[in-house]
Amino acid sequence: PAGGWLSFGIGGLFPGGNAEAGVPVSQVFGPMTNFSLEGGLRLDPHFGIGLYVDGGVGSPGSDVGTFCDQNNIYCTADSFRYGLLARYTFRPFAHSTPWISLGTGGVSDEVTTSDYYGGSSTVARYTGWEMARLHLGWDLRTSRVFGFGLYGGLGFIRYSGYENSMGSQGIPTTTVHSEFEVGVRMTLFP
């Protein structure tokens, strides 16, 4: 049916590749718990367009984590992604159906420190573009209003900016890295 949909997902986010030339992303960011929110309008029963917002939280990667530990500071890693997507549902009127979505948007991943007084500072922040975000899933519909299912996704990201406690710096040689997601989701008006 035409109309809109809204989904909320929770899962794991696993980065791979290089944040920039010679810097594996796993040295800066570790695996994260990811929360996703997606919504949009159906142009017909199969095809819809929408927006996505994802937020992740976890521990820093190996080298940044060692730096934090050696300096006795508490560090957390965060990820924020947002953008546009197109979604195709294979069997829109069935009790269960696979779907696929493709999106693109912005990304900001950072490691910050916190103190006992509520202050924080940036250890490392990368910003850039999620060039392609491919998600696949399977939804089960308990009614016309509610559904749930599993999803997996792969994003390809190119960082273009870097910032640390000393200020903003350029990235001399950019690279493309991947982020893999897997999780469960609930959908209103599936």
GROMACS .gro file of C-alpha atoms in nm:
model
  190
    1PRO     CA    1   0.000   0.000   0.000
    2ALA     CA    2   0.106   0.357  -0.059
    3GLY     CA    3   0.193   0.571   0.242
    4GLY     CA    4   0.496   0.588   0.462
    5TRP     CA    5   0.707   0.366   0.684
    6LEU     CA    6   0.924   0.417   0.993
    7SER     CA    7   1.175   0.166   1.126
    8PHE     CA    8   1.410   0.143   1.424
    9GLY     CA    9   1.703  -0.097   1.430
   10ILE     CA   10   1.973  -0.204   1.673
   11GLY     CA   11   2.279  -0.408   1.589
   12GLY     CA   12   2.654  -0.415   1.553
   13LEU     CA   13   2.876  -0.191   1.340
   14PHE     CA   14   3.217  -0.324   1.233
   15PRO     CA   15   3.467  -0.099   1.047
   16GLY     CA   16   3.734  -0.230   0.811
   17GLY     CA   17   4.001  -0.094   0.579
   18ASN     CA   18   4.201   0.227   0.617
   19ALA     CA   19   4.074   0.556   0.764
   20GLU     CA   20   4.344   0.725   0.555
   21ALA     CA   21   4.655   0.602   0.379
   22GLY     CA   22   4.865   0.403   0.628
   23VAL     CA   23   4.611   0.427   0.915
   24PRO     CA   24   4.390   0.120   0.960
   25VAL     CA   25   4.046   0.226   1.082
   26SER     CA   26   4.069  -0.049   1.349
   27GLN     CA   27   4.350   0.151   1.517
   28VAL     CA   28   4.108   0.442   1.570
   29PHE     CA   29   3.760   0.285   1.602
   30GLY     CA   30   3.654  -0.048   1.746
   31PRO     CA   31   3.325  -0.231   1.689
   32MET     CA   32   3.019  -0.033   1.799
   33THR     CA   33   2.659  -0.086   1.900
   34ASN     CA   34   2.456   0.083   1.627
   35PHE     CA   35   2.110   0.241   1.643
   36SER     CA   36   1.932   0.322   1.317
   37LEU     CA   37   1.622   0.521   1.232
   38GLU     CA   38   1.478   0.514   0.880
   39GLY     CA   39   1.161   0.657   0.736
   40GLY     CA   40   1.013   0.749   0.406
   41LEU     CA   41   0.728   0.757   0.158
   42ARG     CA   42   0.623   0.484  -0.081
   43LEU     CA   43   0.589   0.596  -0.440
   44ASP     CA   44   0.416   0.265  -0.515
   45PRO     CA   45   0.381  -0.060  -0.313
   46HIS     CA   46   0.731  -0.177  -0.408
   47PHE     CA   47   0.943   0.140  -0.423
   48GLY     CA   48   1.000   0.413  -0.165
   49ILE     CA   49   1.236   0.701  -0.093
   50GLY     CA   50   1.338   0.818   0.251
   51LEU     CA   51   1.594   0.938   0.504
   52TYR     CA   52   1.822   0.753   0.744
   53VAL     CA   53   2.001   0.851   1.065
   54ASP     CA   54   2.240   0.607   1.236
   55GLY     CA   55   2.429   0.649   1.561
   56GLY     CA   56   2.689   0.414   1.704
   57VAL     CA   57   2.876   0.397   2.033
   58GLY     CA   58   3.164   0.176   2.140
   59SER     CA   59   3.528   0.160   2.238
   60PRO     CA   60   3.818   0.317   2.051
   61GLY     CA   61   4.042   0.108   1.831
   62SER     CA   62   4.372  -0.050   1.933
   63ASP     CA   63   4.616   0.244   1.908
   64VAL     CA   64   4.376   0.513   2.035
   65GLY     CA   65   4.261   0.281   2.314
   66THR     CA   66   4.623   0.228   2.422
   67PHE     CA   67   4.681   0.607   2.420
   68CYS     CA   68   4.373   0.659   2.641
   69ASP     CA   69   4.478   0.382   2.882
   70GLN     CA   70   4.838   0.509   2.911
   71ASN     CA   71   4.710   0.859   2.992
   72ASN     CA   72   4.444   0.732   3.237
   73ILE     CA   73   4.158   0.894   3.048
   74TYR     CA   74   3.818   0.748   2.966
   75CYS     CA   75   3.752   0.740   2.590
   76THR     CA   76   3.447   0.645   2.385
   77ALA     CA   77   3.401   0.608   2.011
   78ASP     CA   78   3.091   0.742   1.837
   79SER     CA   79   2.959   0.724   1.483
   80PHE     CA   80   2.693   0.943   1.321
   81ARG     CA   81   2.563   0.884   0.967
   82TYR     CA   82   2.272   1.046   0.783
   83GLY     CA   83   2.142   1.068   0.430
   84LEU     CA   84   1.894   0.974   0.159
   85LEU     CA   85   1.790   0.625   0.051
   86ALA     CA   86   1.579   0.436  -0.198
   87ARG     CA   87   1.408   0.115  -0.082
   88TYR     CA   88   1.258  -0.172  -0.281
   89THR     CA   89   1.024  -0.428  -0.120
   90PHE     CA   90   0.997  -0.751  -0.321
   91ARG     CA   91   0.656  -0.875  -0.197
   92PRO     CA   92   0.479  -0.574  -0.044
   93PHE     CA   93   0.151  -0.755   0.034
   94ALA     CA   94   0.299  -1.080   0.173
   95HIS     CA   95   0.327  -1.180   0.540
   96SER     CA   96   0.707  -1.191   0.502
   97THR     CA   97   0.926  -1.029   0.239
   98PRO     CA   98   1.285  -0.945   0.153
   99TRP     CA   99   1.383  -0.585   0.082
  100ILE     CA  100   1.687  -0.391  -0.035
  101SER     CA  101   1.789  -0.027   0.006
  102LEU     CA  102   2.063   0.194  -0.134
  103GLY     CA  103   2.159   0.525   0.023
  104THR     CA  104   2.423   0.796   0.039
  105GLY     CA  105   2.502   1.073   0.287
  106GLY     CA  106   2.738   1.223   0.540
  107VAL     CA  107   2.940   1.064   0.821
  108SER     CA  108   3.116   1.181   1.135
  109ASP     CA  109   3.313   0.932   1.348
  110GLU     CA  110   3.498   1.042   1.659
  111VAL     CA  111   3.673   0.939   1.978
  112THR     CA  112   3.619   1.169   2.275
  113THR     CA  113   3.734   1.183   2.637
  114SER     CA  114   3.512   1.257   2.935
  115ASP     CA  115   3.596   1.392   3.278
  116TYR     CA  116   3.411   1.384   3.609
  117TYR     CA  117   3.287   1.742   3.562
  118GLY     CA  118   3.089   1.674   3.244
  119GLY     CA  119   3.351   1.813   3.007
  120SER     CA  120   3.478   1.635   2.699
  121SER     CA  121   3.743   1.682   2.436
  122THR     CA  122   3.812   1.535   2.095
  123VAL     CA  123   4.090   1.279   2.061
  124ALA     CA  124   4.020   1.213   1.691
  125ARG     CA  125   3.732   1.303   1.457
  126TYR     CA  126   3.696   1.196   1.096
  127THR     CA  127   3.425   1.344   0.874
  128GLY     CA  128   3.334   1.260   0.518
  129TRP     CA  129   3.095   1.095   0.278
  130GLU     CA  130   2.921   0.760   0.288
  131MET     CA  131   2.932   0.708  -0.087
  132ALA     CA  132   2.714   0.399  -0.093
  133ARG     CA  133   2.512   0.228   0.179
  134LEU     CA  134   2.363  -0.104   0.070
  135HIS     CA  135   2.123  -0.276   0.312
  136LEU     CA  136   1.937  -0.605   0.274
  137GLY     CA  137   1.674  -0.745   0.506
  138TRP     CA  138   1.378  -0.970   0.570
  139ASP     CA  139   1.063  -0.841   0.738
  140LEU     CA  140   0.786  -1.040   0.905
  141ARG     CA  141   0.457  -0.857   0.937
  142THR     CA  142   0.238  -0.924   1.238
  143SER     CA  143  -0.022  -0.677   1.107
  144ARG     CA  144  -0.056  -0.387   0.861
  145VAL     CA  145   0.084  -0.162   1.133
  146PHE     CA  146   0.378  -0.355   1.282
  147GLY     CA  147   0.661  -0.571   1.153
  148PHE     CA  148   1.003  -0.690   1.261
  149GLY     CA  149   1.297  -0.852   1.094
  150LEU     CA  150   1.669  -0.888   1.037
  151TYR     CA  151   1.899  -0.668   0.834
  152GLY     CA  152   2.258  -0.652   0.717
  153GLY     CA  153   2.443  -0.375   0.544
  154LEU     CA  154   2.766  -0.259   0.393
  155GLY     CA  155   2.874   0.103   0.362
  156PHE     CA  156   3.166   0.251   0.169
  157ILE     CA  157   3.308   0.566   0.329
  158ARG     CA  158   3.570   0.822   0.227
  159TYR     CA  159   3.687   1.053   0.504
  160SER     CA  160   3.779   1.403   0.386
  161GLY     CA  161   3.847   1.583   0.716
  162TYR     CA  162   4.041   1.506   1.034
  163GLU     CA  163   4.044   1.688   1.367
  164ASN     CA  164   4.214   1.624   1.700
  165SER     CA  165   4.281   1.826   2.016
  166MET     CA  166   4.524   2.045   1.818
  167GLY     CA  167   4.254   2.148   1.566
  168SER     CA  168   4.145   2.060   1.213
  169GLN     CA  169   4.390   1.901   0.976
  170GLY     CA  170   4.366   1.780   0.621
  171ILE     CA  171   4.400   1.421   0.507
  172PRO     CA  172   4.691   1.403   0.262
  173THR     CA  173   4.582   1.080   0.090
  174THR     CA  174   4.219   0.972   0.126
  175THR     CA  175   4.107   0.611   0.102
  176VAL     CA  176   3.776   0.426   0.096
  177HIS     CA  177   3.694   0.193   0.383
  178SER     CA  178   3.396  -0.025   0.463
  179GLU     CA  179   3.158  -0.058   0.756
  180PHE     CA  180   2.955  -0.375   0.800
  181GLU     CA  181   2.626  -0.376   0.996
  182VAL     CA  182   2.400  -0.654   1.116
  183GLY     CA  183   2.101  -0.637   1.346
  184VAL     CA  184   1.728  -0.653   1.413
  185ARG     CA  185   1.464  -0.391   1.338
  186MET     CA  186   1.104  -0.300   1.406
  187THR     CA  187   0.891  -0.127   1.143
  188LEU     CA  188   0.572   0.072   1.163
  189PHE     CA  189   0.354   0.040   0.852
  190PRO     CA  190   0.577  -0.222   0.690
   0.00000   0.00000   0.00000
